[in-house]
Short mmCIF file of C-alpha atoms and ligand atoms in Angstrom, two decimals:
data_model
loop_
_atom_site.label_atom_id
_atom_site.label_comp_id
_atom_site.label_asym_id
_atom_site.label_seq_id
_atom_site.Cartn_x
_atom_site.Cartn_y
_atom_site.Cartn_z
CA MET A 177 -91.32 58.08 -84.26
CA PRO A 178 -89.40 61.12 -87.56
CA TYR A 179 -88.70 58.05 -89.56
CA PHE A 180 -89.06 59.16 -93.44
CA GLU A 181 -90.11 56.61 -96.48
CA THR A 182 -88.32 58.03 -99.65
CA THR A 183 -87.59 56.30 -103.45
CA ALA A 184 -84.56 55.09 -102.29
CA GLY A 185 -85.43 53.43 -99.30
CA ARG A 186 -87.13 55.03 -95.30
CA VAL A 187 -84.50 57.34 -93.62
CA PHE A 188 -84.46 58.47 -89.86
CA ALA A 189 -83.55 61.23 -89.07
CA VAL A 190 -84.26 64.52 -87.22
CA VAL A 191 -86.22 67.55 -88.43
CA GLN A 192 -86.35 70.52 -86.30
CA GLY A 193 -86.68 74.37 -86.09
CA GLU A 194 -88.26 76.36 -89.15
CA GLY A 195 -86.48 78.50 -91.51
CA PRO A 196 -84.43 77.40 -95.20
CA PRO A 197 -83.50 74.18 -94.80
CA VAL A 198 -80.21 72.67 -93.74
CA VAL A 199 -79.43 69.35 -93.69
CA LEU A 200 -75.77 67.79 -91.34
CA LEU A 201 -73.94 65.08 -92.44
CA HIS A 202 -72.70 62.91 -89.74
CA GLY A 203 -68.92 60.84 -90.35
CA PHE A 204 -68.00 57.10 -89.14
CA PRO A 205 -68.44 55.59 -87.51
CA LEU A 206 -71.00 58.01 -85.84
CA THR A 207 -75.01 58.97 -85.89
CA HIS A 208 -76.41 62.02 -85.88
CA ARG A 209 -76.12 62.35 -82.73
CA MET A 210 -73.00 64.58 -83.69
CA TRP A 211 -74.57 66.91 -83.76
CA ARG A 212 -76.29 67.17 -80.04
CA GLU A 213 -74.72 70.42 -80.18
CA GLN A 214 -75.16 71.96 -82.95
CA MET A 215 -79.61 71.08 -82.48
CA VAL A 216 -80.46 74.09 -80.56
CA PRO A 217 -78.69 76.72 -82.01
CA LEU A 218 -78.55 76.36 -85.80
CA SER A 219 -82.23 75.53 -85.68
CA ALA A 220 -82.76 78.44 -83.84
CA ASN A 221 -83.42 80.92 -87.64
CA HIS A 222 -83.52 76.71 -89.91
CA GLN A 223 -84.82 73.80 -91.02
CA LEU A 224 -82.26 71.66 -89.26
CA ILE A 225 -83.21 68.41 -90.75
CA VAL A 226 -79.92 65.57 -89.26
CA PRO A 227 -80.19 62.44 -90.31
CA ASP A 228 -78.59 58.04 -89.93
CA PHE A 229 -76.96 57.68 -92.86
CA PRO A 230 -77.94 53.39 -94.54
CA GLY A 231 -76.83 51.10 -91.52
CA PHE A 232 -75.99 53.53 -89.05
CA GLY A 233 -77.62 54.27 -85.87
CA GLN A 234 -82.17 53.49 -86.88
CA THR A 235 -81.83 53.66 -90.60
CA PRO A 236 -81.87 50.00 -91.98
CA LEU A 237 -78.99 49.58 -94.63
CA VAL A 238 -81.59 47.93 -97.50
CA LYS A 239 -79.01 46.96 -99.93
CA ASP A 240 -75.15 44.32 -98.59
CA SER A 241 -73.22 47.25 -101.21
CA LEU A 242 -73.71 50.93 -101.58
CA SER A 243 -71.21 53.48 -102.96
CA ILE A 244 -70.15 57.05 -101.63
CA ASP A 245 -72.06 58.46 -104.31
CA ASP A 246 -75.89 55.76 -103.08
CA TYR A 247 -75.32 57.32 -100.13
CA ALA A 248 -76.20 61.24 -101.56
CA ILE A 249 -78.76 60.05 -104.10
CA VAL A 250 -80.23 58.30 -99.83
CA THR A 251 -79.91 62.25 -98.95
CA SER A 252 -81.12 64.06 -102.11
CA ALA A 253 -84.28 61.43 -101.30
CA LEU A 254 -84.65 62.89 -97.83
CA LEU A 255 -84.45 66.19 -98.82
CA ASP A 256 -87.65 66.03 -101.52
CA VAL A 257 -90.15 64.41 -98.31
CA ILE A 258 -88.84 66.94 -96.78
CA ALA A 259 -87.42 70.50 -98.00
CA PRO A 260 -89.11 69.38 -101.66
CA GLN A 261 -87.92 72.16 -103.86
CA GLN A 262 -85.93 74.00 -101.76
CA PRO A 263 -82.08 74.40 -102.18
CA VAL A 264 -79.97 73.54 -99.12
CA HIS A 265 -77.19 74.12 -97.39
CA VAL A 266 -75.11 70.66 -96.68
CA VAL A 267 -72.71 70.47 -94.21
CA GLY A 268 -70.45 67.57 -93.72
CA LEU A 269 -67.77 66.14 -91.36
CA SER A 270 -65.12 64.12 -93.02
CA MET A 271 -67.58 60.75 -93.99
CA GLY A 272 -70.14 63.01 -93.66
CA GLY A 273 -68.65 65.39 -96.18
CA TYR A 274 -67.14 62.54 -99.20
CA ILE A 275 -71.54 62.11 -99.24
CA ALA A 276 -71.69 66.09 -99.15
CA MET A 277 -68.77 65.89 -102.56
CA GLY A 278 -71.33 62.82 -103.99
CA MET A 279 -74.60 65.25 -103.91
CA LEU A 280 -72.63 67.94 -105.40
CA ARG A 281 -71.66 65.56 -108.31
CA GLN A 282 -75.08 64.80 -109.14
CA ALA A 283 -76.86 68.41 -108.02
CA ALA A 284 -75.86 70.90 -106.91
CA ASP A 285 -78.62 72.80 -107.63
CA ARG A 286 -80.18 70.99 -105.12
CA ILE A 287 -77.18 72.96 -103.37
CA ARG A 288 -77.08 76.44 -101.17
CA SER A 289 -74.48 76.53 -99.28
CA LEU A 290 -71.67 73.37 -98.59
CA ALA A 291 -69.42 73.46 -95.60
CA LEU A 292 -67.17 70.73 -95.60
CA LEU A 293 -65.90 69.61 -91.96
CA ASN A 294 -62.02 68.16 -90.82
CA THR A 295 -62.64 65.75 -93.71
CA LYS A 296 -60.56 64.97 -97.49
CA ARG A 297 -61.18 66.03 -101.14
CA GLU A 298 -58.73 62.98 -102.12
CA ALA A 299 -59.97 59.35 -103.12
CA ASP A 300 -57.77 57.18 -100.65
CA THR A 301 -54.84 55.22 -101.18
CA PRO A 302 -54.03 51.78 -101.70
CA GLU A 303 -52.91 51.54 -99.09
CA ALA A 304 -55.06 53.11 -97.32
CA ALA A 305 -58.35 52.28 -99.14
CA GLN A 306 -56.21 48.04 -98.34
CA LYS A 307 -56.23 49.06 -94.04
CA ARG A 308 -59.91 50.14 -94.42
CA LEU A 309 -60.98 46.36 -96.59
CA ALA A 310 -58.86 44.34 -93.04
CA MET A 311 -60.80 46.12 -91.81
CA VAL A 312 -63.70 45.07 -92.77
CA ASP A 313 -62.76 41.33 -92.62
CA LYS A 314 -62.17 42.16 -88.05
CA LEU A 315 -65.43 44.22 -88.44
CA LEU A 316 -67.43 41.22 -89.55
CA VAL A 317 -65.59 39.05 -87.24
CA GLU A 318 -65.50 40.79 -83.83
CA GLY A 319 -68.25 43.49 -84.59
CA SER A 320 -67.84 47.62 -84.19
CA ARG A 321 -65.52 47.11 -81.17
CA VAL A 322 -63.28 47.20 -83.95
CA ALA A 323 -63.59 50.38 -85.09
CA ALA A 324 -64.72 52.22 -81.75
CA GLU A 325 -60.78 51.16 -81.29
CA ALA A 326 -58.80 51.72 -83.91
CA MET A 327 -60.28 55.60 -83.93
CA MET A 328 -60.44 56.73 -80.99
CA PRO A 329 -56.84 57.41 -79.32
CA MET A 330 -57.46 59.78 -82.34
CA VAL A 331 -60.11 60.97 -83.12
CA MET A 332 -59.98 63.85 -80.66
CA ALA A 333 -58.08 66.08 -78.86
CA PRO A 334 -55.88 64.44 -76.76
CA ASP A 335 -57.15 66.68 -73.04
CA VAL A 336 -60.40 65.72 -74.60
CA ASN A 337 -59.36 61.89 -73.56
CA GLU A 338 -57.72 62.78 -70.11
CA ASP A 339 -59.58 65.39 -69.51
CA ARG A 340 -63.51 65.40 -70.49
CA PRO A 341 -64.48 61.84 -69.78
CA ALA A 342 -67.49 61.96 -70.12
CA LEU A 343 -67.76 63.28 -73.87
CA PHE A 344 -64.93 60.75 -74.64
CA ASP A 345 -67.86 57.71 -73.19
CA PHE A 346 -70.15 59.76 -75.54
CA VAL A 347 -67.91 58.86 -78.39
CA ARG A 348 -67.00 55.44 -78.13
CA ASP A 349 -70.56 54.16 -76.61
CA LEU A 350 -71.47 56.00 -80.44
CA MET A 351 -68.79 54.23 -82.14
CA ILE A 352 -69.58 50.85 -79.80
CA SER A 353 -73.78 50.27 -80.24
CA GLN A 354 -73.61 50.35 -84.64
CA ALA A 355 -74.49 47.78 -86.36
CA ALA A 356 -70.97 45.59 -87.85
CA ARG A 357 -72.81 45.10 -91.66
CA GLY A 358 -73.33 49.19 -91.79
CA LEU A 359 -69.60 50.27 -90.91
CA ALA A 360 -68.49 47.53 -92.76
CA VAL A 361 -70.73 48.32 -96.47
CA ALA A 362 -69.20 52.30 -94.84
CA GLN A 363 -66.24 51.48 -95.08
CA ARG A 364 -66.16 49.29 -99.01
CA ALA A 365 -67.84 52.63 -100.54
CA MET A 366 -64.57 54.59 -98.67
CA ALA A 367 -61.96 52.60 -99.52
CA SER A 368 -64.47 53.07 -103.57
CA ARG A 369 -64.45 56.86 -103.64
CA PRO A 370 -63.60 58.69 -106.33
CA ASP A 371 -61.79 61.66 -106.59
CA SER A 372 -62.95 64.86 -106.03
CA THR A 373 -60.61 67.78 -106.49
CA ASP A 374 -61.97 68.38 -109.95
CA LEU A 375 -65.21 68.59 -108.32
CA LEU A 376 -64.55 71.38 -106.05
CA ALA A 377 -62.80 73.58 -107.76
CA ARG A 378 -64.65 73.64 -110.34
CA CYS A 379 -68.27 74.38 -107.77
CA SER A 380 -70.15 77.29 -108.25
CA VAL A 381 -71.67 77.48 -104.40
CA PRO A 382 -70.16 78.86 -101.40
CA VAL A 383 -68.44 76.71 -99.34
CA LEU A 384 -66.87 77.23 -95.85
CA VAL A 385 -63.84 74.84 -95.04
CA VAL A 386 -63.25 73.99 -91.39
CA ALA A 387 -60.57 72.59 -89.89
CA GLY A 388 -59.40 71.08 -86.52
CA SER A 389 -56.10 72.91 -85.42
CA GLU A 390 -54.78 69.11 -84.15
CA ASP A 391 -57.33 66.62 -86.30
CA LYS A 392 -54.19 63.13 -87.09
CA ILE A 393 -57.72 62.19 -89.37
CA THR A 394 -57.76 65.30 -92.00
CA PRO A 395 -54.93 67.67 -90.97
CA PRO A 396 -55.26 71.10 -91.00
CA GLN A 397 -53.21 72.21 -93.59
CA GLY A 398 -54.37 69.48 -96.29
CA MET A 399 -57.79 71.15 -95.48
CA ALA A 400 -56.19 74.71 -96.17
CA GLU A 401 -55.44 72.90 -99.40
CA MET A 402 -57.96 72.20 -99.72
CA ALA A 403 -60.33 75.51 -99.35
CA ARG A 404 -57.41 77.50 -101.23
CA ASP A 405 -58.50 75.64 -104.45
CA ILE A 406 -61.61 76.15 -103.89
CA PRO A 407 -62.44 79.33 -105.90
CA GLY A 408 -64.25 81.76 -102.77
CA SER A 409 -64.20 79.64 -100.65
CA HIS A 410 -63.97 81.07 -96.86
CA PHE A 411 -61.80 79.05 -94.50
CA VAL A 412 -61.50 78.57 -90.70
CA THR A 413 -58.84 76.21 -87.82
CA ILE A 414 -61.09 75.60 -84.64
CA ALA A 415 -58.20 75.86 -82.39
CA ASP A 416 -57.26 73.18 -80.04
CA SER A 417 -59.64 70.58 -81.62
CA GLY A 418 -59.66 67.08 -82.83
CA HIS A 419 -61.52 65.69 -85.69
CA LEU A 420 -64.92 65.94 -84.06
CA SER A 421 -65.50 69.63 -83.52
CA PRO A 422 -68.92 70.78 -83.38
CA LEU A 423 -68.21 68.00 -80.74
CA GLU A 424 -65.64 69.30 -79.45
CA LYS A 425 -65.57 73.16 -79.95
CA PRO A 426 -69.17 73.79 -80.70
CA VAL A 427 -69.29 77.68 -79.69
CA ALA A 428 -66.50 77.81 -81.91
CA VAL A 429 -68.38 75.55 -84.66
CA ASN A 430 -71.22 77.37 -84.61
CA GLU A 431 -70.52 80.83 -85.12
CA ALA A 432 -67.79 79.26 -88.11
CA LEU A 433 -71.93 77.87 -89.36
CA ILE A 434 -73.96 80.71 -88.52
CA SER A 435 -72.00 83.52 -90.04
CA HIS A 436 -71.29 81.68 -93.71
CA PHE A 437 -75.77 80.67 -93.75
CA GLN A 438 -75.77 84.87 -93.24
CA ARG A 439 -72.87 85.48 -96.34
CA ASN A 440 -75.42 82.87 -98.18
CA PRO A 441 -79.10 82.93 -97.36
C1 MLT B 596 -64.80 60.10 -90.26
O1 MLT B 596 -64.45 60.69 -89.14
O2 MLT B 596 -65.95 59.72 -90.58
C2 MLT B 596 -64.05 58.86 -90.87
O3 MLT B 596 -62.49 59.04 -90.42
C3 MLT B 596 -63.61 59.63 -92.35
C4 MLT B 596 -62.30 58.04 -93.36
O4 MLT B 596 -62.07 57.60 -92.53
O5 MLT B 596 -62.56 58.24 -94.34
#
């Protein structure tokens, strides 16, 4: 089984392909499996490293309290084992984007390039943080179904919910199968994450920003503003996609990522 012993604990990750390393960081409340449509195309020319964060999927939760920067430390520790001393293309969706920003804060010299998909640079407002903490209380009593019920109506474009039942069921089942404790720890971490606006404005690594045109969670306008403020960044909008573009519109997302890797070999 693909478990790796790191200085930050035991981490499950799928590793596939050969070439410059690429790490794919999943969103909430998902796992490495949200990248299933990227595995074959992106591993043709790269070593893909696709972990589950602590408390998600198959990676154990070692502590009951983690910050977003702690998840970044775990990711860097995994890279130290799998791709030591090598600069890495870091790709993060939503919560994975917050963790990618944590890696930028901690070890920018490890990052060959950054791709931020459907994410936010701002910290939570007090109201948003409060909403997360209310979800934590419910999660710990009622289980992971609470997160699935809150997110499924808005996580993908409306046509997916109506016309693509297999994809809808895949995402819902993935959410429901997560351990509520891991989700609660992640919600608390997201509620207290730092603002990364200045960090990104000062960023000297090449950045790709990808937005879903129909994303209700991280709307494309905010993504465009983020891209505008990152020196030299590329901005791509994925047409007819909600928040989970890598699953909803994999061909367009794969094209955007492959072009980004080619521009930044
Ligand atoms: C995600 O997709 O990772 C979440 O929407 C992130 C968040 O709750 O801020």
